[in-house]
mmCIF file of C-alpha atoms in Angstrom:
data_model
loop_
_atom_site.group_PDB
_atom_site.id
_atom_site.type_symbol
_atom_site.label_atom_id
_atom_site.label_comp_id
_atom_site.label_asym_id
_atom_site.label_seq_id
_atom_site.Cartn_x
_atom_site.Cartn_y
_atom_site.Cartn_z
ATOM 1 C CA UNK A 1 -152.743 29.428 -285.558
ATOM 2 C CA UNK A 2 -150.478 32.462 -285.935
ATOM 3 C CA UNK A 3 -152.661 35.476 -285.134
ATOM 4 C CA UNK A 4 -155.286 36.013 -282.453
ATOM 5 C CA UNK A 5 -157.259 39.021 -281.235
ATOM 6 C CA UNK A 6 -158.619 40.100 -277.860
ATOM 7 C CA UNK A 7 -161.454 42.456 -276.974
ATOM 8 C CA UNK A 8 -163.520 43.582 -274.002
ATOM 9 C CA UNK A 9 -167.260 44.078 -274.253
ATOM 10 C CA UNK A 10 -170.280 45.001 -272.170
ATOM 11 C CA UNK A 11 -169.923 46.604 -268.761
ATOM 12 C CA UNK A 12 -166.342 47.196 -267.665
ATOM 13 C CA UNK A 13 -165.028 45.439 -264.571
ATOM 14 C CA UNK A 14 -161.846 45.808 -262.488
ATOM 15 C CA UNK A 15 -159.356 43.157 -263.562
ATOM 16 C CA UNK A 16 -160.133 43.313 -267.282
ATOM 17 C CA UNK A 17 -156.771 44.984 -267.878
ATOM 18 C CA UNK A 18 -155.001 42.194 -266.005
ATOM 19 C CA UNK A 19 -156.776 39.722 -268.288
ATOM 20 C CA UNK A 20 -155.841 41.638 -271.455
ATOM 21 C CA UNK A 21 -152.232 41.798 -270.240
ATOM 22 C CA UNK A 22 -152.135 38.034 -269.691
ATOM 23 C CA UNK A 23 -153.662 37.324 -273.103
ATOM 24 C CA UNK A 24 -151.112 39.512 -274.873
ATOM 25 C CA UNK A 25 -148.071 38.188 -273.054
ATOM 26 C CA UNK A 26 -149.178 34.541 -273.198
ATOM 27 C CA UNK A 27 -149.745 34.869 -276.949
ATOM 28 C CA UNK A 28 -146.288 36.395 -277.449
ATOM 29 C CA UNK A 29 -144.753 33.698 -275.202
ATOM 30 C CA UNK A 30 -146.387 31.073 -277.431
ATOM 31 C CA UNK A 31 -145.058 32.715 -280.603
ATOM 32 C CA UNK A 32 -148.318 34.308 -281.740
ATOM 33 C CA UNK A 33 -149.094 37.766 -283.051
ATOM 34 C CA UNK A 34 -151.839 39.368 -280.986
ATOM 35 C CA UNK A 35 -154.199 42.187 -281.911
ATOM 36 C CA UNK A 36 -156.444 44.357 -279.784
ATOM 37 C CA UNK A 37 -159.969 45.110 -280.958
ATOM 38 C CA UNK A 38 -161.042 48.455 -279.497
ATOM 39 C CA UNK A 39 -164.621 49.165 -278.323
ATOM 40 C CA UNK A 40 -165.788 45.566 -278.467
ATOM 41 C CA UNK A 41 -168.040 44.386 -281.267
ATOM 42 C CA UNK A 42 -168.498 47.957 -282.468
ATOM 43 C CA UNK A 43 -164.761 48.249 -283.065
ATOM 44 C CA UNK A 44 -164.753 44.873 -284.780
ATOM 45 C CA UNK A 45 -167.346 46.158 -287.247
ATOM 46 C CA UNK A 46 -165.487 49.434 -287.800
ATOM 47 C CA UNK A 47 -162.088 47.762 -288.153
ATOM 48 C CA UNK A 48 -160.578 49.406 -285.071
ATOM 49 C CA UNK A 49 -157.941 46.668 -284.724
ATOM 50 C CA UNK A 50 -154.292 47.234 -283.784
ATOM 51 C CA UNK A 51 -151.343 44.943 -283.171
ATOM 52 C CA UNK A 52 -150.269 44.727 -279.537
ATOM 53 C CA UNK A 53 -146.814 44.140 -278.091
ATOM 54 C CA UNK A 54 -145.515 43.293 -274.645
ATOM 55 C CA UNK A 55 -144.926 46.961 -273.893
ATOM 56 C CA UNK A 56 -148.502 47.756 -275.001
ATOM 57 C CA UNK A 57 -149.763 46.226 -271.759
ATOM 58 C CA UNK A 58 -147.080 47.538 -269.406
ATOM 59 C CA UNK A 59 -148.268 49.345 -266.275
ATOM 60 C CA UNK A 60 -151.955 48.459 -266.698
ATOM 61 C CA UNK A 61 -152.503 45.599 -264.249
ATOM 62 C CA UNK A 62 -153.367 48.026 -261.431
ATOM 63 C CA UNK A 63 -155.806 50.096 -263.496
ATOM 64 C CA UNK A 64 -159.581 49.753 -263.446
ATOM 65 C CA UNK A 65 -161.701 49.873 -266.577
ATOM 66 C CA UNK A 66 -160.253 48.520 -269.812
ATOM 67 C CA UNK A 67 -157.570 49.959 -272.074
ATOM 68 C CA UNK A 68 -159.354 48.366 -275.034
ATOM 69 C CA UNK A 69 -162.517 50.334 -274.215
ATOM 70 C CA UNK A 70 -166.003 48.882 -274.348
ATOM 71 C CA UNK A 71 -169.227 49.686 -276.186
ATOM 72 C CA UNK A 72 -172.687 48.307 -276.827
ATOM 73 C CA UNK A 73 -173.260 47.354 -280.452
ATOM 74 C CA UNK A 74 -176.760 47.091 -281.868
ATOM 75 C CA UNK A 75 -175.288 46.635 -285.340
ATOM 76 C CA UNK A 76 -173.543 43.402 -284.331
ATOM 77 C CA UNK A 77 -176.990 41.927 -283.672
ATOM 78 C CA UNK A 78 -177.663 42.122 -287.424
ATOM 79 C CA UNK A 79 -176.309 39.671 -290.027
ATOM 80 C CA UNK A 80 -174.872 42.592 -291.978
ATOM 81 C CA UNK A 81 -172.956 43.852 -288.951
ATOM 82 C CA UNK A 82 -171.498 40.430 -288.208
ATOM 83 C CA UNK A 83 -170.486 39.997 -291.845
ATOM 84 C CA UNK A 84 -168.581 43.290 -291.743
ATOM 85 C CA UNK A 85 -166.894 42.223 -288.500
ATOM 86 C CA UNK A 86 -165.847 38.926 -290.079
ATOM 87 C CA UNK A 87 -164.439 40.665 -293.153
ATOM 88 C CA UNK A 88 -162.308 42.912 -290.927
ATOM 89 C CA UNK A 89 -160.951 39.944 -288.985
ATOM 90 C CA UNK A 90 -160.071 38.126 -292.205
ATOM 91 C CA UNK A 91 -158.372 41.248 -293.552
ATOM 92 C CA UNK A 92 -156.118 41.245 -290.478
ATOM 93 C CA UNK A 93 -155.464 37.496 -290.635
ATOM 94 C CA UNK A 94 -157.140 36.819 -287.276
ATOM 95 C CA UNK A 95 -157.540 33.071 -286.655
ATOM 96 C CA UNK A 96 -158.780 33.037 -283.052
ATOM 97 C CA UNK A 97 -160.483 35.391 -280.593
ATOM 98 C CA UNK A 98 -160.421 35.945 -276.822
ATOM 99 C CA UNK A 99 -163.661 37.634 -275.724
ATOM 100 C CA UNK A 100 -163.661 39.223 -272.251
ATOM 101 C CA UNK A 101 -167.130 40.010 -270.933
ATOM 102 C CA UNK A 102 -170.385 38.585 -269.649
ATOM 103 C CA UNK A 103 -173.724 37.241 -270.882
ATOM 104 C CA UNK A 104 -174.164 39.577 -273.826
ATOM 105 C CA UNK A 105 -170.552 39.186 -274.941
ATOM 106 C CA UNK A 106 -170.753 35.399 -274.936
ATOM 107 C CA UNK A 107 -174.154 35.366 -276.650
ATOM 108 C CA UNK A 108 -172.690 37.408 -279.507
ATOM 109 C CA UNK A 109 -169.535 35.269 -279.610
ATOM 110 C CA UNK A 110 -171.564 32.064 -279.790
ATOM 111 C CA UNK A 111 -173.661 33.287 -282.719
ATOM 112 C CA UNK A 112 -170.607 34.713 -284.494
ATOM 113 C CA UNK A 113 -168.629 31.492 -284.269
ATOM 114 C CA UNK A 114 -171.570 29.394 -285.399
ATOM 115 C CA UNK A 115 -171.906 31.612 -288.472
ATOM 116 C CA UNK A 116 -168.242 32.079 -289.392
ATOM 117 C CA UNK A 117 -166.260 29.424 -287.544
ATOM 118 C CA UNK A 118 -163.530 31.590 -286.017
ATOM 119 C CA UNK A 119 -162.558 29.827 -282.740
ATOM 120 C CA UNK A 120 -163.459 31.917 -279.700
ATOM 121 C CA UNK A 121 -162.666 31.406 -276.008
ATOM 122 C CA UNK A 122 -164.159 33.753 -273.434
ATOM 123 C CA UNK A 123 -163.008 35.133 -270.094
ATOM 124 C CA UNK A 124 -165.619 35.965 -267.400
ATOM 125 C CA UNK A 125 -165.405 39.757 -267.113
ATOM 126 C CA UNK A 126 -168.377 41.040 -265.096
ATOM 127 C CA UNK A 127 -168.846 42.331 -261.555
ATOM 128 C CA UNK A 128 -172.142 40.443 -261.165
ATOM 129 C CA UNK A 129 -170.559 36.986 -260.656
ATOM 130 C CA UNK A 130 -173.528 35.487 -262.498
ATOM 131 C CA UNK A 131 -171.771 33.307 -265.097
ATOM 132 C CA UNK A 132 -172.102 29.566 -264.792
ATOM 133 C CA UNK A 133 -168.763 27.769 -265.081
ATOM 134 C CA UNK A 134 -166.542 29.771 -262.734
ATOM 135 C CA UNK A 135 -166.520 30.239 -258.970
ATOM 136 C CA UNK A 136 -165.923 33.971 -259.363
ATOM 137 C CA UNK A 137 -165.968 36.443 -262.233
ATOM 138 C CA UNK A 138 -163.327 39.068 -262.904
ATOM 139 C CA UNK A 139 -164.271 42.269 -261.062
ATOM 140 C CA UNK A 140 -166.657 40.778 -258.509
ATOM 141 C CA UNK A 141 -164.252 40.870 -255.576
ATOM 142 C CA UNK A 142 -163.313 44.498 -256.235
ATOM 143 C CA UNK A 143 -166.965 45.530 -256.599
ATOM 144 C CA UNK A 144 -167.858 43.896 -253.285
ATOM 145 C CA UNK A 145 -164.971 45.556 -251.472
ATOM 146 C CA UNK A 146 -165.808 48.952 -252.991
ATOM 147 C CA UNK A 147 -169.430 48.628 -251.902
ATOM 148 C CA UNK A 148 -168.424 47.333 -248.487
ATOM 149 C CA UNK A 149 -166.194 50.329 -247.845
ATOM 150 C CA UNK A 150 -169.141 52.615 -248.616
ATOM 151 C CA UNK A 151 -171.479 50.600 -246.381
ATOM 152 C CA UNK A 152 -169.043 50.835 -243.453
ATOM 153 C CA UNK A 153 -169.027 54.625 -243.793
ATOM 154 C CA UNK A 154 -172.807 54.809 -244.074
ATOM 155 C CA UNK A 155 -173.146 52.711 -240.920
ATOM 156 C CA UNK A 156 -171.161 55.329 -239.013
ATOM 157 C CA UNK A 157 -173.678 58.035 -239.825
ATOM 158 C CA UNK A 158 -176.610 55.652 -239.405
ATOM 159 C CA UNK A 159 -175.497 54.938 -235.853
ATOM 160 C CA UNK A 160 -174.795 58.609 -235.103
ATOM 161 C CA UNK A 161 -178.325 59.655 -236.102
ATOM 162 C CA UNK A 162 -180.329 56.501 -235.301
ATOM 163 C CA UNK A 163 -181.216 56.116 -238.977
ATOM 164 C CA UNK A 164 -182.386 53.251 -241.145
ATOM 165 C CA UNK A 165 -180.468 53.132 -244.437
ATOM 166 C CA UNK A 166 -181.576 51.284 -247.537
ATOM 167 C CA UNK A 167 -178.436 50.816 -249.647
ATOM 168 C CA UNK A 168 -178.802 49.766 -253.273
ATOM 169 C CA UNK A 169 -176.038 47.761 -254.918
ATOM 170 C CA UNK A 170 -175.768 46.442 -258.474
ATOM 171 C CA UNK A 171 -177.453 43.182 -259.339
ATOM 172 C CA UNK A 172 -180.301 43.410 -261.835
ATOM 173 C CA UNK A 173 -180.650 39.631 -262.156
ATOM 174 C CA UNK A 174 -178.283 38.262 -259.512
ATOM 175 C CA UNK A 175 -177.745 38.985 -255.828
ATOM 176 C CA UNK A 176 -174.135 37.886 -255.357
ATOM 177 C CA UNK A 177 -172.847 41.401 -254.607
ATOM 178 C CA UNK A 178 -175.707 42.106 -252.221
ATOM 179 C CA UNK A 179 -175.218 38.847 -250.299
ATOM 180 C CA UNK A 180 -171.486 39.304 -249.770
ATOM 181 C CA UNK A 181 -171.936 42.990 -248.876
ATOM 182 C CA UNK A 182 -174.757 42.119 -246.498
ATOM 183 C CA UNK A 183 -172.756 39.477 -244.669
ATOM 184 C CA UNK A 184 -169.520 41.464 -244.662
ATOM 185 C CA UNK A 185 -171.248 44.725 -243.774
ATOM 186 C CA UNK A 186 -173.417 43.362 -240.985
ATOM 187 C CA UNK A 187 -176.710 44.257 -242.679
ATOM 188 C CA UNK A 188 -179.958 43.542 -240.880
ATOM 189 C CA UNK A 189 -181.665 42.606 -244.151
ATOM 190 C CA UNK A 190 -180.478 41.662 -247.648
ATOM 191 C CA UNK A 191 -182.890 41.682 -250.567
ATOM 192 C CA UNK A 192 -181.990 39.856 -253.796
ATOM 193 C CA UNK A 193 -183.753 38.857 -257.049
ATOM 194 C CA UNK A 194 -183.367 35.127 -256.357
ATOM 195 C CA UNK A 195 -185.584 35.093 -253.251
ATOM 196 C CA UNK A 196 -189.013 36.589 -252.561
ATOM 197 C CA UNK A 197 -188.803 39.562 -250.229
ATOM 198 C CA UNK A 198 -191.156 39.380 -247.238
ATOM 199 C CA UNK A 199 -191.969 43.026 -246.514
ATOM 200 C CA UNK A 200 -194.207 42.061 -243.596
ATOM 201 C CA UNK A 201 -191.190 40.540 -241.874
ATOM 202 C CA UNK A 202 -189.118 43.619 -242.611
ATOM 203 C CA UNK A 203 -191.805 45.977 -241.289
ATOM 204 C CA UNK A 204 -192.274 43.916 -238.117
ATOM 205 C CA UNK A 205 -188.552 44.032 -237.450
ATOM 206 C CA UNK A 206 -188.355 47.762 -238.129
ATOM 207 C CA UNK A 207 -191.174 48.448 -235.683
ATOM 208 C CA UNK A 208 -189.173 46.689 -232.978
ATOM 209 C CA UNK A 209 -185.910 48.328 -233.972
ATOM 210 C CA UNK A 210 -185.729 50.769 -231.055
ATOM 211 C CA UNK A 211 -185.918 47.888 -228.582
ATOM 212 C CA UNK A 212 -182.790 46.210 -229.942
ATOM 213 C CA UNK A 213 -180.795 48.488 -232.234
ATOM 214 C CA UNK A 214 -180.524 52.233 -232.717
ATOM 215 C CA UNK A 215 -179.812 51.977 -236.439
ATOM 216 C CA UNK A 216 -180.189 49.527 -239.276
ATOM 217 C CA UNK A 217 -178.683 48.733 -242.677
ATOM 218 C CA UNK A 218 -180.725 47.112 -245.442
ATOM 219 C CA UNK A 219 -178.834 46.042 -248.580
ATOM 220 C CA UNK A 220 -180.984 45.879 -251.715
ATOM 221 C CA UNK A 221 -179.939 44.420 -255.066
ATOM 222 C CA UNK A 222 -181.317 46.677 -257.809
ATOM 223 C CA UNK A 223 -183.367 43.822 -259.296
ATOM 224 C CA UNK A 224 -185.257 42.771 -256.143
ATOM 225 C CA UNK A 225 -188.828 41.635 -256.759
ATOM 226 C CA UNK A 226 -190.248 44.439 -254.570
ATOM 227 C CA UNK A 227 -188.367 47.150 -256.484
ATOM 228 C CA UNK A 228 -185.223 49.196 -256.033
ATOM 229 C CA UNK A 229 -184.042 50.613 -252.705
ATOM 230 C CA UNK A 230 -186.120 53.797 -252.893
ATOM 231 C CA UNK A 231 -189.302 51.929 -253.824
ATOM 232 C CA UNK A 232 -188.814 49.450 -250.994
ATOM 233 C CA UNK A 233 -188.008 52.194 -248.479
ATOM 234 C CA UNK A 234 -191.234 54.026 -249.374
ATOM 235 C CA UNK A 235 -193.268 50.820 -248.987
ATOM 236 C CA UNK A 236 -191.766 50.168 -245.552
ATOM 237 C CA UNK A 237 -192.086 53.782 -244.461
ATOM 238 C CA UNK A 238 -195.752 53.874 -245.491
ATOM 239 C CA UNK A 239 -196.522 50.817 -243.378
ATOM 240 C CA UNK A 240 -194.641 51.988 -240.308
ATOM 241 C CA UNK A 241 -195.755 55.653 -240.275
ATOM 242 C CA UNK A 242 -193.513 56.524 -237.355
ATOM 243 C CA UNK A 243 -192.203 60.079 -237.323
ATOM 244 C CA UNK A 244 -189.472 59.059 -234.885
ATOM 245 C CA UNK A 245 -187.854 56.756 -237.444
ATOM 246 C CA UNK A 246 -185.560 58.413 -239.972
ATOM 247 C CA UNK A 247 -185.286 56.560 -243.322
ATOM 248 C CA UNK A 248 -182.573 57.220 -245.912
ATOM 249 C CA UNK A 249 -181.620 55.749 -249.291
ATOM 250 C CA UNK A 250 -178.148 55.509 -250.828
ATOM 251 C CA UNK A 251 -177.629 54.131 -254.336
ATOM 252 C CA UNK A 252 -173.992 53.144 -254.831
ATOM 253 C CA UNK A 253 -174.305 52.864 -258.608
ATOM 254 C CA UNK A 254 -171.303 52.823 -260.894
ATOM 255 C CA UNK A 255 -168.666 53.367 -258.238
ATOM 256 C CA UNK A 256 -168.860 49.577 -257.952
ATOM 257 C CA UNK A 257 -167.463 49.188 -261.466
ATOM 258 C CA UNK A 258 -164.391 51.372 -261.053
ATOM 259 C CA UNK A 259 -161.213 51.448 -259.033
ATOM 260 C CA UNK A 260 -157.981 49.536 -258.842
ATOM 261 C CA UNK A 261 -158.657 45.767 -258.861
ATOM 262 C CA UNK A 262 -157.982 43.691 -255.775
ATOM 263 C CA UNK A 263 -155.240 41.070 -255.757
ATOM 264 C CA UNK A 264 -157.853 38.352 -256.234
ATOM 265 C CA UNK A 265 -159.224 39.988 -259.384
ATOM 266 C CA UNK A 266 -155.744 40.606 -260.793
ATOM 267 C CA UNK A 267 -154.787 36.960 -260.289
ATOM 268 C CA UNK A 268 -158.123 35.646 -261.583
ATOM 269 C CA UNK A 269 -157.959 37.858 -264.670
ATOM 270 C CA UNK A 270 -154.407 36.752 -265.356
ATOM 271 C CA UNK A 271 -155.232 33.054 -264.974
ATOM 272 C CA UNK A 272 -158.255 33.284 -267.265
ATOM 273 C CA UNK A 273 -156.322 35.262 -269.880
ATOM 274 C CA UNK A 274 -153.543 32.694 -269.980
ATOM 275 C CA UNK A 275 -156.045 29.821 -270.082
ATOM 276 C CA UNK A 276 -157.984 31.406 -272.951
ATOM 277 C CA UNK A 277 -154.899 31.569 -275.191
ATOM 278 C CA UNK A 278 -153.837 28.044 -274.270
ATOM 279 C CA UNK A 279 -157.390 26.869 -274.942
ATOM 280 C CA UNK A 280 -157.325 28.329 -278.443
ATOM 281 C CA UNK A 281 -154.025 26.594 -279.164
ATOM 282 C CA UNK A 282 -155.460 23.312 -277.852
ATOM 283 C CA UNK A 283 -158.366 23.543 -280.278
ATOM 284 C CA UNK A 284 -161.016 24.703 -277.822
ATOM 285 C CA UNK A 285 -163.763 26.987 -279.098
ATOM 286 C CA UNK A 286 -167.181 28.396 -278.228
ATOM 287 C CA UNK A 287 -166.365 28.165 -274.527
ATOM 288 C CA UNK A 288 -165.301 30.196 -271.478
ATOM 289 C CA UNK A 289 -162.134 29.719 -269.458
ATOM 290 C CA UNK A 290 -162.971 29.944 -265.751
ATOM 291 C CA UNK A 291 -161.647 28.805 -262.394
ATOM 292 C CA UNK A 292 -163.493 26.299 -260.208
ATOM 293 C CA UNK A 293 -161.997 24.758 -257.078
ATOM 294 C CA UNK A 294 -158.683 26.403 -257.998
ATOM 295 C CA UNK A 295 -158.588 24.584 -261.331
ATOM 296 C CA UNK A 296 -158.915 25.988 -264.854
ATOM 297 C CA UNK A 297 -162.092 24.718 -266.509
ATOM 298 C CA UNK A 298 -163.638 25.301 -269.939
ATOM 299 C CA UNK A 299 -167.423 25.648 -270.087
ATOM 300 C CA UNK A 300 -169.441 25.876 -273.340
ATOM 301 C CA UNK A 301 -170.938 29.314 -273.972
ATOM 302 C CA UNK A 302 -174.365 27.668 -274.146
ATOM 303 C CA UNK A 303 -174.002 26.578 -270.513
ATOM 304 C CA UNK A 304 -172.455 29.860 -269.334
ATOM 305 C CA UNK A 305 -175.433 31.848 -270.559
ATOM 306 C CA UNK A 306 -178.096 29.148 -270.348
ATOM 307 C CA UNK A 307 -177.600 27.665 -266.889
ATOM 308 C CA UNK A 308 -178.392 29.608 -263.734
ATOM 309 C CA UNK A 309 -175.606 30.140 -261.217
ATOM 310 C CA UNK A 310 -177.214 29.744 -257.812
ATOM 311 C CA UNK A 311 -176.547 31.647 -254.624
ATOM 312 C CA UNK A 312 -174.965 29.564 -251.887
ATOM 313 C CA UNK A 313 -177.533 28.113 -249.480
ATOM 314 C CA UNK A 314 -174.960 28.485 -246.717
ATOM 315 C CA UNK A 315 -174.669 32.209 -247.438
ATOM 316 C CA UNK A 316 -178.453 32.640 -247.392
ATOM 317 C CA UNK A 317 -178.677 30.774 -244.085
ATOM 318 C CA UNK A 318 -175.843 32.832 -242.650
ATOM 319 C CA UNK A 319 -177.612 36.091 -243.552
ATOM 320 C CA UNK A 320 -180.692 35.034 -241.621
ATOM 321 C CA UNK A 321 -178.721 33.935 -238.581
ATOM 322 C CA UNK A 322 -176.554 37.045 -238.392
ATOM 323 C CA UNK A 323 -179.463 39.472 -238.769
ATOM 324 C CA UNK A 324 -180.950 38.553 -235.378
#
């Protein structure tokens, strides 16, 4: 193997640049030529591929987002689109690929390799922390800390005005961000897709709020079974019907994706980037390089996207205990 390529796809996450940097410099260290594919699978189809050098990734480790850009590609879901992508890779002499992204990225990579046989190793780039085969995903720690900083500020005004805030964080299918923000932010309730929300319990607690606490924080993952934060707030408000209680909603949204990555995400991204290149050279393919128990592990794409990563029972128990 003499030439490899790297791309980022799907939602951006802080630490992707650290991962790209590690891929490029590990490849050069190992004597490989390395190319960047811009705008993910869309750029692969359009031939937006450029050779990268050590200086190409200078001064990027501290930057959020991704210098390689990202895009959704409907065309890559078609056989014709994948054939065009393959032709462009062949034209550039690409013999191996590092794919940085999440579920959708790895699903596309798995199909592409099965059709055309170009070895691919993935790196877990998503803030959701929902990929099986790694303790943490690149960007999760930064997203949690960004959300937590916002929650701390909202608590100040909640306490000043005796308000109940419903704060929505990202997590359409997984509640990892919500759980860590809830525990770290001292939330009274945390609502996540993995568990059934008991609104009766929430309403009962809210009715007794004045007896114990002057304000309250409820963290809601966007994919909760009862709805998003605004929907849940309206359901609770309708049941309480107390003019003395002031309810507010804050949706944190895409601020969770941006910002300078934390040290943990920079180190994790760098480790996974290095491991992906070494995996390609060792003959690994159709798998993701992750970190579990401080050790590099390689997990088949089929398991990464097919097996559910479960929330920690200890974290769920801790949320209930601390909300008293």
